[in-house]
CSV table of C-alpha atoms and ligand atoms in Angstrom, one decimal:
chain,number,residue,atom,x,y,z
A,1091,MET,CA,-6.7,25.8,-33.4
A,1092,SER,CA,-5.8,27.1,-29.9
A,1093,GLN,CA,-2.2,27.5,-28.8
A,1094,GLN,CA,-3.0,25.8,-25.5
A,1095,LYS,CA,-1.0,22.5,-25.2
A,1096,GLU,CA,-1.3,21.4,-21.7
A,1097,TRP,CA,-4.6,19.9,-20.6
A,1098,PRO,CA,-6.4,22.1,-18.1
A,1099,LEU,CA,-6.0,21.4,-14.4
A,1100,TRP,CA,-8.9,20.1,-12.3
A,1101,GLU,CA,-9.5,19.9,-8.6
A,1102,VAL,CA,-10.9,16.6,-7.4
A,1103,PHE,CA,-13.4,16.2,-4.6
A,1104,ILE,CA,-14.4,12.7,-3.3
A,1105,ARG,CA,-17.2,11.5,-1.1
A,1106,SER,CA,-15.6,8.6,0.7
A,1107,LYS,CA,-18.9,7.1,1.8
A,1108,GLN,CA,-22.6,7.8,1.5
A,1109,GLY,CA,-23.6,10.4,4.1
A,1110,LEU,CA,-20.3,12.2,4.2
A,1111,ASP,CA,-19.2,15.5,2.5
A,1112,HIS,CA,-17.1,15.6,-0.6
A,1113,LYS,CA,-13.6,16.4,0.4
A,1114,HIS,CA,-10.7,17.8,-1.7
A,1115,VAL,CA,-8.2,15.1,-2.5
A,1116,GLY,CA,-5.9,16.7,-5.0
A,1117,SER,CA,-5.8,17.7,-8.7
A,1118,LEU,CA,-5.1,16.3,-12.1
A,1119,HIS,CA,-5.0,17.3,-15.8
A,1120,ALA,CA,-7.7,16.3,-18.2
A,1121,ALA,CA,-9.0,17.5,-21.5
A,1122,ASP,CA,-12.6,17.8,-20.3
A,1123,ALA,CA,-14.8,17.1,-17.3
A,1124,GLU,CA,-15.7,13.5,-18.4
A,1125,MET,CA,-12.0,12.6,-18.7
A,1126,ALA,CA,-11.3,14.4,-15.4
A,1127,ILE,CA,-13.8,12.2,-13.6
A,1128,GLN,CA,-12.4,9.0,-15.2
A,1129,ASN,CA,-8.8,10.0,-14.4
A,1130,ALA,CA,-9.9,10.9,-10.8
A,1131,ARG,CA,-11.3,7.4,-10.5
A,1132,ASP,CA,-8.0,5.9,-11.6
A,1133,VAL,CA,-5.8,8.2,-9.6
A,1134,TYR,CA,-7.7,8.7,-6.4
A,1135,THR,CA,-10.0,5.7,-5.9
A,1136,ARG,CA,-7.9,2.6,-6.7
A,1137,ARG,CA,-8.8,1.2,-3.3
A,1138,MET,CA,-12.5,2.0,-3.0
A,1139,GLU,CA,-11.8,5.4,-1.5
A,1140,GLY,CA,-14.9,6.9,-3.0
A,1141,VAL,CA,-18.6,6.5,-4.0
A,1142,SER,CA,-18.9,9.9,-5.7
A,1143,ILE,CA,-16.5,12.3,-7.5
A,1144,TRP,CA,-16.8,16.0,-8.2
A,1145,VAL,CA,-14.3,17.8,-10.5
A,1146,VAL,CA,-14.0,21.5,-10.9
A,1147,GLU,CA,-11.6,23.2,-13.3
A,1148,SER,CA,-9.0,24.9,-11.1
A,1149,LYS,CA,-9.4,28.2,-12.7
A,1150,HIS,CA,-12.9,28.5,-11.4
A,1151,VAL,CA,-11.9,28.2,-7.8
A,1152,HIS,CA,-11.7,31.5,-6.0
A,1153,ALA,CA,-9.9,31.7,-2.6
A,1154,SER,CA,-9.6,34.0,0.3
A,1155,ASN,CA,-6.2,35.7,0.6
A,1156,PRO,CA,-3.9,34.1,3.1
A,1157,ASP,CA,-2.0,37.3,3.7
A,1158,GLU,CA,-5.2,38.9,4.9
A,1159,ALA,CA,-6.4,35.9,6.9
A,1160,GLY,CA,-5.8,37.7,10.2
A,1161,ALA,CA,-8.1,40.6,9.5
A,1162,PHE,CA,-10.5,38.6,7.4
A,1163,PHE,CA,-11.3,36.0,10.1
A,1164,ASP,CA,-10.9,38.6,12.9
A,1165,PRO,CA,-14.7,39.1,13.4
A,1166,ALA,CA,-15.0,35.7,15.0
A,1167,ASN,CA,-12.1,36.2,17.4
A,1168,ASP,CA,-13.9,38.0,20.3
A,1169,LYS,CA,-17.2,36.1,20.2
A,1170,VAL,CA,-16.6,33.5,22.7
A,1171,TYR,CA,-20.3,33.6,23.6
A,1172,ARG,CA,-20.9,31.7,20.3
A,1173,HIS,CA,-19.6,28.6,22.0
A,1174,PRO,CA,-21.6,26.6,24.5
A,1175,THR,CA,-18.7,26.5,26.9
A,1176,PHE,CA,-19.1,30.2,27.5
A,1177,TYR,CA,-22.2,29.6,29.6
A,1178,GLU,CA,-22.3,28.3,33.1
A,1179,VAL,CA,-24.9,25.6,33.7
A,1180,PRO,CA,-25.8,24.9,37.3
A,1181,ALA,CA,-24.8,21.4,38.4
A,1182,GLU,CA,-28.4,20.5,39.1
A,1183,ILE,CA,-29.3,20.9,35.5
A,1184,LYS,CA,-28.8,17.7,33.6
A,1185,ASN,CA,-28.8,17.1,29.8
A,1186,MET,CA,-28.2,20.6,28.6
B,1199,MET,CA,9.7,49.8,3.1
B,1200,GLU,CA,10.0,46.9,0.7
B,1201,THR,CA,12.6,45.3,2.9
B,1202,ILE,CA,10.6,45.8,6.1
B,1203,ILE,CA,7.7,44.0,4.6
B,1204,GLU,CA,9.9,41.3,3.2
B,1205,LYS,CA,11.5,40.8,6.6
B,1206,SER,CA,8.2,40.6,8.5
B,1207,LEU,CA,7.0,38.0,5.9
B,1208,GLU,CA,10.1,36.0,6.4
B,1209,GLU,CA,9.6,36.2,10.2
B,1210,ALA,CA,6.0,35.1,9.9
B,1211,PHE,CA,7.2,32.2,7.7
B,1212,GLU,CA,9.9,31.1,10.2
B,1213,GLU,CA,7.4,31.3,13.0
B,1214,LYS,CA,5.1,28.9,11.2
B,1215,ILE,CA,7.9,26.5,10.6
B,1216,ALA,CA,8.9,26.7,14.3
B,1217,LYS,CA,5.3,26.1,15.4
B,1218,GLU,CA,4.9,23.2,13.0
B,1219,ILE,CA,2.2,25.0,11.1
B,1220,ARG,CA,2.1,23.7,7.5
B,1221,ILE,CA,3.0,26.1,4.7
B,1222,GLU,CA,0.2,26.2,2.0
B,1223,PRO,CA,0.5,27.2,-1.7
B,1224,LYS,CA,-0.6,30.8,-1.5
B,1225,ASP,CA,1.4,31.6,1.7
B,1226,TRP,CA,4.5,33.7,1.4
B,1227,MET,CA,7.6,31.6,1.3
B,1228,PRO,CA,11.3,32.3,0.6
B,1229,GLU,CA,12.3,31.8,-3.0
B,1230,GLN,CA,14.9,29.3,-2.0
B,1231,TYR,CA,12.3,27.2,0.0
B,1232,ARG,CA,10.1,27.2,-3.1
B,1233,LYS,CA,13.0,26.2,-5.4
B,1234,THR,CA,14.2,23.5,-3.0
B,1235,LEU,CA,10.6,22.0,-2.9
B,1236,VAL,CA,10.1,22.2,-6.7
B,1237,ARG,CA,13.4,20.3,-7.1
B,1238,GLN,CA,12.7,17.7,-4.5
B,1239,ILE,CA,9.1,17.1,-5.3
B,1240,SER,CA,9.6,16.9,-9.1
B,1241,GLN,CA,12.6,14.7,-8.6
B,1242,HIS,CA,10.4,12.5,-6.4
B,1243,ALA,CA,7.6,12.5,-9.1
B,1244,HIS,CA,10.1,11.6,-11.8
B,1245,SER,CA,11.4,8.7,-9.7
B,1246,GLU,CA,7.9,7.2,-9.4
B,1247,ILE,CA,7.3,7.5,-13.2
B,1248,VAL,CA,10.7,6.2,-14.3
B,1249,GLY,CA,10.5,3.6,-11.5
B,1250,MET,CA,7.7,1.9,-13.5
B,1251,LEU,CA,10.1,0.9,-16.2
B,1252,PRO,CA,12.3,-1.7,-14.6
B,1253,GLU,CA,9.2,-3.5,-13.1
B,1254,GLY,CA,7.0,-3.0,-16.2
B,1255,ASN,CA,9.7,-5.0,-17.9
B,1256,TRP,CA,8.4,-8.1,-16.1
B,1257,ILE,CA,4.6,-7.7,-16.3
B,1258,THR,CA,4.3,-9.9,-19.4
B,1259,ARG,CA,6.6,-12.5,-18.0
B,1260,ALA,CA,5.4,-12.7,-14.4
B,1261,PRO,CA,5.4,-16.4,-13.4
B,1262,SER,CA,1.7,-16.7,-12.6
B,1263,LEU,CA,-1.6,-14.8,-13.2
B,1264,LYS,CA,-1.7,-13.8,-9.5
B,1265,ARG,CA,1.9,-12.3,-9.6
B,1266,LYS,CA,1.0,-10.6,-12.9
B,1267,ALA,CA,-2.1,-8.9,-11.4
B,1268,ILE,CA,-0.1,-7.9,-8.3
B,1269,LEU,CA,2.8,-6.4,-10.3
B,1270,LEU,CA,0.4,-4.6,-12.6
B,1271,SER,CA,-1.3,-3.1,-9.6
B,1272,LYS,CA,1.9,-2.0,-8.1
B,1273,VAL,CA,3.2,-0.4,-11.2
B,1274,GLN,CA,-0.2,1.4,-11.6
B,1275,ASP,CA,0.2,2.7,-8.0
B,1276,GLU,CA,3.6,4.1,-8.9
B,1277,ALA,CA,2.0,6.0,-11.8
B,1278,GLY,CA,-0.5,7.4,-9.2
B,1279,HIS,CA,2.3,8.4,-6.9
B,1280,GLY,CA,3.9,10.3,-9.8
B,1281,LEU,CA,0.7,12.1,-10.4
B,1282,TYR,CA,0.0,13.0,-6.8
B,1283,LEU,CA,3.5,14.5,-6.6
B,1284,TYR,CA,3.4,16.3,-9.9
B,1285,SER,CA,0.2,18.0,-8.7
B,1286,ALA,CA,1.9,18.9,-5.4
B,1287,ALA,CA,4.8,20.5,-7.3
B,1288,GLU,CA,2.4,22.4,-9.6
B,1289,THR,CA,1.0,24.2,-6.6
B,1290,LEU,CA,4.4,25.9,-6.3
B,1291,GLY,CA,4.0,27.5,-9.7
B,1292,THR,CA,5.8,25.2,-12.0
B,1293,SER,CA,4.0,23.5,-14.9
B,1294,ARG,CA,3.6,19.8,-15.7
B,1295,ASP,CA,5.1,20.5,-19.2
B,1296,GLN,CA,8.1,22.2,-17.7
B,1297,MET,CA,8.8,19.4,-15.3
B,1298,ILE,CA,8.5,16.8,-18.0
B,1299,ALA,CA,10.8,18.8,-20.3
B,1300,ASP,CA,13.4,19.0,-17.5
B,1301,LEU,CA,13.2,15.3,-17.0
B,1302,HIS,CA,13.7,14.6,-20.7
B,1303,SER,CA,16.5,17.1,-21.1
B,1304,GLY,CA,18.4,15.6,-18.2
B,1305,LYS,CA,18.2,18.8,-16.2
B,1306,ALA,CA,16.0,17.2,-13.6
B,1307,LYS,CA,17.2,14.0,-11.8
B,1308,TYR,CA,15.3,10.9,-10.6
B,1309,SER,CA,16.4,8.3,-8.2
B,1310,SER,CA,19.5,6.5,-9.6
B,1311,ILE,CA,18.2,3.1,-8.4
B,1312,PHE,CA,16.0,2.9,-11.5
B,1313,ASN,CA,19.1,3.0,-13.8
B,1314,TYR,CA,19.8,-0.6,-12.9
B,1315,PRO,CA,18.4,-3.4,-15.0
B,1316,THR,CA,16.0,-6.1,-13.9
B,1317,LEU,CA,17.7,-9.3,-15.1
B,1318,SER,CA,15.6,-12.0,-13.5
B,1319,TRP,CA,12.2,-12.4,-11.9
B,1320,ALA,CA,13.9,-12.3,-8.5
B,1321,ASP,CA,14.8,-8.7,-9.2
B,1322,ILE,CA,11.1,-7.9,-9.0
B,1323,GLY,CA,11.1,-9.4,-5.5
B,1324,ALA,CA,14.3,-7.6,-4.5
B,1325,ILE,CA,12.9,-4.2,-5.8
B,1326,GLY,CA,9.7,-4.5,-3.8
B,1327,TRP,CA,11.4,-5.7,-0.7
B,1328,LEU,CA,14.5,-3.4,-0.8
B,1329,VAL,CA,13.7,-0.5,-3.0
B,1330,ASP,CA,10.2,0.1,-1.8
B,1331,GLY,CA,11.4,-0.6,1.7
B,1332,ALA,CA,14.0,2.2,1.3
B,1333,ALA,CA,11.4,4.4,-0.2
B,1334,ILE,CA,9.1,3.9,2.8
B,1335,MET,CA,12.0,4.7,5.1
B,1336,ASN,CA,12.5,8.0,3.2
B,1337,GLN,CA,8.9,8.8,2.7
B,1338,VAL,CA,7.3,8.2,6.1
B,1339,PRO,CA,9.1,11.2,7.7
B,1340,LEU,CA,7.9,13.3,4.7
B,1341,ILE,CA,4.3,13.0,6.0
B,1342,ARG,CA,5.4,15.6,8.5
B,1343,THR,CA,7.2,17.8,5.9
B,1344,SER,CA,6.5,21.5,6.3
B,1345,TYR,CA,4.8,22.0,2.9
B,1346,GLY,CA,1.1,21.0,3.1
B,1347,PRO,CA,0.5,19.6,-0.4
B,1348,TYR,CA,3.7,17.5,-0.3
B,1349,ALA,CA,2.8,16.2,3.1
B,1350,ARG,CA,-0.7,15.3,2.0
B,1351,ALA,CA,0.6,13.5,-1.1
B,1352,MET,CA,2.9,11.5,1.1
B,1353,VAL,CA,0.0,10.3,3.3
B,1354,ARG,CA,-1.6,8.7,0.2
B,1355,VAL,CA,1.8,7.4,-1.1
B,1356,CYS,CA,2.8,5.8,2.2
B,1357,LYS,CA,-0.6,4.1,2.6
B,1358,GLU,CA,-0.1,2.4,-0.7
B,1359,GLU,CA,3.6,1.7,-0.4
B,1360,SER,CA,3.4,-1.0,2.3
B,1361,PHE,CA,1.7,-3.5,0.0
B,1362,HIS,CA,4.6,-2.9,-2.4
B,1363,GLN,CA,7.2,-4.0,0.1
B,1364,ARG,CA,5.2,-7.0,1.3
B,1365,GLN,CA,4.6,-8.4,-2.2
B,1366,GLY,CA,8.3,-8.1,-2.9
B,1367,PHE,CA,9.2,-9.9,0.4
B,1368,GLU,CA,6.7,-12.6,-0.5
B,1369,ILE,CA,8.3,-13.1,-3.9
B,1370,MET,CA,11.7,-13.4,-2.1
B,1371,MET,CA,10.2,-15.8,0.4
B,1372,SER,CA,8.8,-18.1,-2.3
B,1373,LEU,CA,12.1,-18.2,-4.1
B,1374,CYS,CA,14.1,-18.8,-0.9
B,1375,ASN,CA,11.8,-21.7,0.1
B,1376,GLY,CA,12.0,-23.1,-3.4
B,1377,ALA,CA,14.5,-25.2,-5.3
B,1378,PRO,CA,18.3,-24.4,-4.9
B,1379,ALA,CA,18.3,-22.7,-8.3
B,1380,GLN,CA,15.5,-20.4,-7.1
B,1381,LYS,CA,17.3,-19.7,-3.8
B,1382,LYS,CA,20.4,-18.8,-5.9
B,1383,MET,CA,18.3,-16.4,-8.0
B,1384,ALA,CA,17.1,-14.7,-4.9
B,1385,GLN,CA,20.7,-14.3,-3.5
B,1386,GLU,CA,22.0,-13.0,-6.8
B,1387,ALA,CA,19.2,-10.4,-7.0
B,1388,PHE,CA,19.9,-9.4,-3.4
B,1389,ASN,CA,23.6,-9.0,-4.3
B,1390,ARG,CA,22.7,-6.8,-7.2
B,1391,TRP,CA,20.3,-4.5,-5.4
B,1392,TRP,CA,21.7,-4.2,-1.9
B,1393,TRP,CA,24.3,-1.6,-2.5
B,1394,PRO,CA,22.3,0.5,-5.0
B,1395,THR,CA,19.5,0.5,-2.5
B,1396,LEU,CA,21.8,2.0,0.2
B,1397,MET,CA,22.7,4.7,-2.3
B,1398,MET,CA,19.0,5.7,-2.4
B,1399,PHE,CA,19.4,7.6,0.8
B,1400,GLY,CA,21.8,10.0,-1.0
B,1401,PRO,CA,25.4,11.1,-0.4
B,1402,LYS,CA,26.9,11.1,3.1
B,1403,ASP,CA,25.8,13.9,5.4
B,1404,ALA,CA,29.2,15.5,5.1
B,1405,GLU,CA,28.8,15.6,1.3
B,1406,SER,CA,25.1,16.7,1.2
B,1407,PRO,CA,25.2,20.5,1.1
B,1408,ASN,CA,21.4,20.9,1.0
B,1409,THR,CA,20.6,18.8,4.0
B,1410,GLU,CA,21.2,21.4,6.6
B,1411,GLN,CA,18.9,24.0,5.2
B,1412,SER,CA,16.2,21.4,4.4
B,1413,MET,CA,16.3,20.2,8.0
B,1414,ARG,CA,16.0,23.8,9.2
B,1415,TRP,CA,13.0,24.3,7.0
B,1416,LYS,CA,11.6,21.0,8.2
B,1417,ILE,CA,11.4,19.7,4.6
B,1418,LYS,CA,13.6,16.9,5.7
B,1419,ARG,CA,13.3,15.4,9.2
B,1420,PHE,CA,16.3,13.0,9.2
B,1421,THR,CA,19.7,13.1,7.5
B,1422,ASN,CA,20.7,10.7,4.8
B,1423,ASP,CA,23.1,8.8,7.1
B,1424,GLU,CA,20.4,8.4,9.8
B,1425,LEU,CA,17.9,6.9,7.4
B,1426,ARG,CA,20.5,4.6,5.9
B,1427,GLN,CA,21.5,3.3,9.3
B,1428,ARG,CA,17.9,2.6,10.2
B,1429,PHE,CA,17.3,0.8,6.9
B,1430,VAL,CA,20.3,-1.5,7.5
B,1431,ASP,CA,19.2,-2.2,11.0
B,1432,MET,CA,15.7,-3.0,9.7
B,1433,MET,CA,16.7,-5.2,6.8
B,1434,VAL,CA,19.5,-7.4,8.1
B,1435,PRO,CA,17.2,-9.4,10.3
B,1436,GLN,CA,14.8,-9.8,7.4
B,1437,ALA,CA,17.6,-11.1,5.2
B,1438,GLU,CA,18.6,-13.5,7.9
B,1439,PHE,CA,15.0,-14.8,8.1
B,1440,LEU,CA,15.1,-15.4,4.3
B,1441,GLY,CA,18.4,-17.2,4.7
B,1442,LEU,CA,20.2,-14.6,2.4
B,1443,THR,CA,23.7,-13.3,3.0
B,1444,VAL,CA,24.1,-9.6,3.0
B,1445,PRO,CA,26.9,-8.9,0.4
B,1446,ASP,CA,29.0,-6.8,2.9
B,1447,LYS,CA,32.0,-8.3,4.6
B,1448,ASP,CA,32.2,-5.4,7.0
B,1449,LEU,CA,28.6,-5.9,8.3
B,1450,LYS,CA,28.8,-6.4,12.0
B,1451,TRP,CA,26.5,-5.9,15.0
B,1452,ASN,CA,27.7,-3.1,17.2
B,1453,GLU,CA,26.3,-3.5,20.7
B,1454,ALA,CA,27.5,0.0,21.8
B,1455,LYS,CA,25.5,1.8,19.2
B,1456,ASN,CA,22.7,-0.7,19.1
B,1457,GLY,CA,22.9,-1.0,15.4
B,1458,TYR,CA,25.0,-2.5,12.6
B,1459,ASP,CA,28.3,-1.3,11.4
B,1460,PHE,CA,28.4,-1.7,7.6
B,1461,GLY,CA,30.8,-1.1,4.7
B,1462,ASP,CA,31.1,2.1,2.7
B,1463,VAL,CA,29.0,2.5,-0.3
B,1464,ASP,CA,31.0,2.8,-3.6
B,1465,TRP,CA,30.5,6.5,-4.0
B,1466,GLU,CA,32.4,6.6,-7.2
B,1467,GLU,CA,29.7,4.3,-8.7
B,1468,PHE,CA,27.0,6.5,-7.1
B,1469,TRP,CA,28.2,9.7,-8.7
B,1470,ASN,CA,28.9,8.0,-12.0
B,1471,VAL,CA,25.2,6.8,-12.2
B,1472,VAL,CA,24.0,10.3,-11.1
B,1473,LYS,CA,26.0,11.8,-13.9
B,1474,GLY,CA,24.2,9.6,-16.4
B,1475,ASN,CA,26.6,6.7,-16.9
B,1476,GLY,CA,24.6,4.0,-15.1
B,1477,PRO,CA,23.7,0.8,-17.0
B,1478,CYS,CA,20.3,2.0,-18.1
B,1479,ASN,CA,20.2,5.9,-17.9
B,1480,LYS,CA,20.0,6.4,-21.6
B,1481,ASP,CA,17.5,3.6,-22.1
B,1482,ARG,CA,15.2,5.0,-19.4
B,1483,ILE,CA,15.1,8.5,-20.7
B,1484,ASN,CA,14.8,7.3,-24.3
B,1485,THR,CA,11.8,5.2,-23.3
B,1486,ARG,CA,10.1,8.1,-21.6
B,1487,VAL,CA,10.8,10.5,-24.4
B,1488,LYS,CA,9.5,8.0,-27.0
B,1489,ALA,CA,6.3,7.4,-25.0
B,1490,TYR,CA,5.8,11.2,-24.6
B,1491,GLU,CA,6.3,12.0,-28.3
B,1492,GLU,CA,4.2,9.1,-29.5
B,1493,GLY,CA,1.4,10.2,-27.2
B,1494,ALA,CA,1.4,13.8,-28.4
B,1495,TRP,CA,-1.2,13.3,-31.1
B,1496,VAL,CA,-3.5,11.7,-28.5
B,1497,ARG,CA,-3.2,14.7,-26.2
B,1498,GLU,CA,-3.8,17.1,-29.0
B,1499,ALA,CA,-6.8,15.2,-30.3
B,1500,ALA,CA,-8.4,15.0,-26.9
B,1501,LEU,CA,-8.0,18.7,-26.4
B,1502,ALA,CA,-9.4,19.5,-29.9
B,1503,HIS,CA,-12.3,17.2,-29.2
B,1504,ALA,CA,-13.0,18.9,-25.9
B,1505,GLN,CA,-12.9,22.3,-27.5
B,1506,LYS,CA,-15.1,21.3,-30.3
B,1507,ARG,CA,-17.7,19.8,-27.9
B,1508,ALA,CA,-17.6,22.9,-25.7
B,1509,ALA,CA,-18.1,25.1,-28.7
B,1510,ARG,CA,-21.1,23.0,-29.8
B,1511,GLU,CA,-22.7,23.1,-26.4
B,1512,ALA,CA,-22.2,26.9,-26.2
B,1513,ALA,CA,-23.9,27.2,-29.6
B,1514,ASN,CA,-26.8,25.1,-28.6
B,1515,GLN,CA,-27.3,27.1,-25.5
B,1516,ALA,CA,-27.3,30.3,-27.5
B,1517,LYS,CA,-30.2,29.1,-29.6
C,190,LIG,FE1,5.8,4.8,-5.1
C,191,LIG,FE1,8.1,6.6,-3.8
C,192,LIG,FE1,6.3,1.6,-4.4
């Protein structure tokens, strides 16, 4: 039998209502995915906060490195022309 | 070289704190900040979990089905609060098993309020009204605490907490509007819980060595004495509405400070309970340890079952 004693950690994502994205709400421990979903229902949706639940074992989440966030997200910094406010629209032009 | 990097990291951290930018789990943080948070968040989690015991004591004896359903729901919320908070603490690198071991060994503390017994049904009213009221007073500013996962957990907790206080107040109101014996029950419960509730805000500012650093790191937003004063100012009119007498002969409105003057908490009692000598300390921990130990086989079986199933699925896929 394995030495592992603590149940694995799962990240919980909830769709609060039909048409919206699933959003990260927190984490919990569970032996398997089925139990993680049931526990997520009990812990995170006691007041109808959700219509759908995703669980992902935390060890499968890969993240960008916060210490390198500056350099990593830098390419977007100087591209103001990606925003509509960069462009001047003549006052005569409506609905653009 | 090492120290230069360390210093710039610390500066970047301090800058975030100054600009009210939340600190997230993988961000660099001073070791002491991490330690302070692990201590505070795990202590908070333990309080939610141990806090279920005094109220759980009355679930089977609630005076009506409605009250029973409400109390059950409230106690279930507290379990949820404990879980949100344990998860927040785990993002700092501590493990659930470690936190639970520390609770059971007595190394970690929980709020002393839960070391008092619930002698009558009125105590359930008093707890909801006073203890959850004080918890809200403590917790609302924590929504703006500097550590992201803690702040987010507090948003959920605070949303759920207000029903707790209202159901407690409603119990008190029913008793106060009832027969003289019921009113007496309410007053007696109020007398029992008033002072321990004031202790929930912690030692006086002058005797709270951690407060200053916690305020600088914006973990805490108000001092213990500030919160205690606000609580008294909020509760006295509510007690008057219920027709209850605050068990404090020194309580007096102070026009100049626009708040109440009130008597000194019995700090000897406070420290005595913190040290483990309150009326229920041993009982609370024994109950937790027993539940944990008796649940061990369930946790092991669930894990073994999950592993077996995963192995079977892997074998099927290999076919
Ligand atoms: Fe709570
Ligand atoms: Fe709480
Ligand atoms: Fe509560």
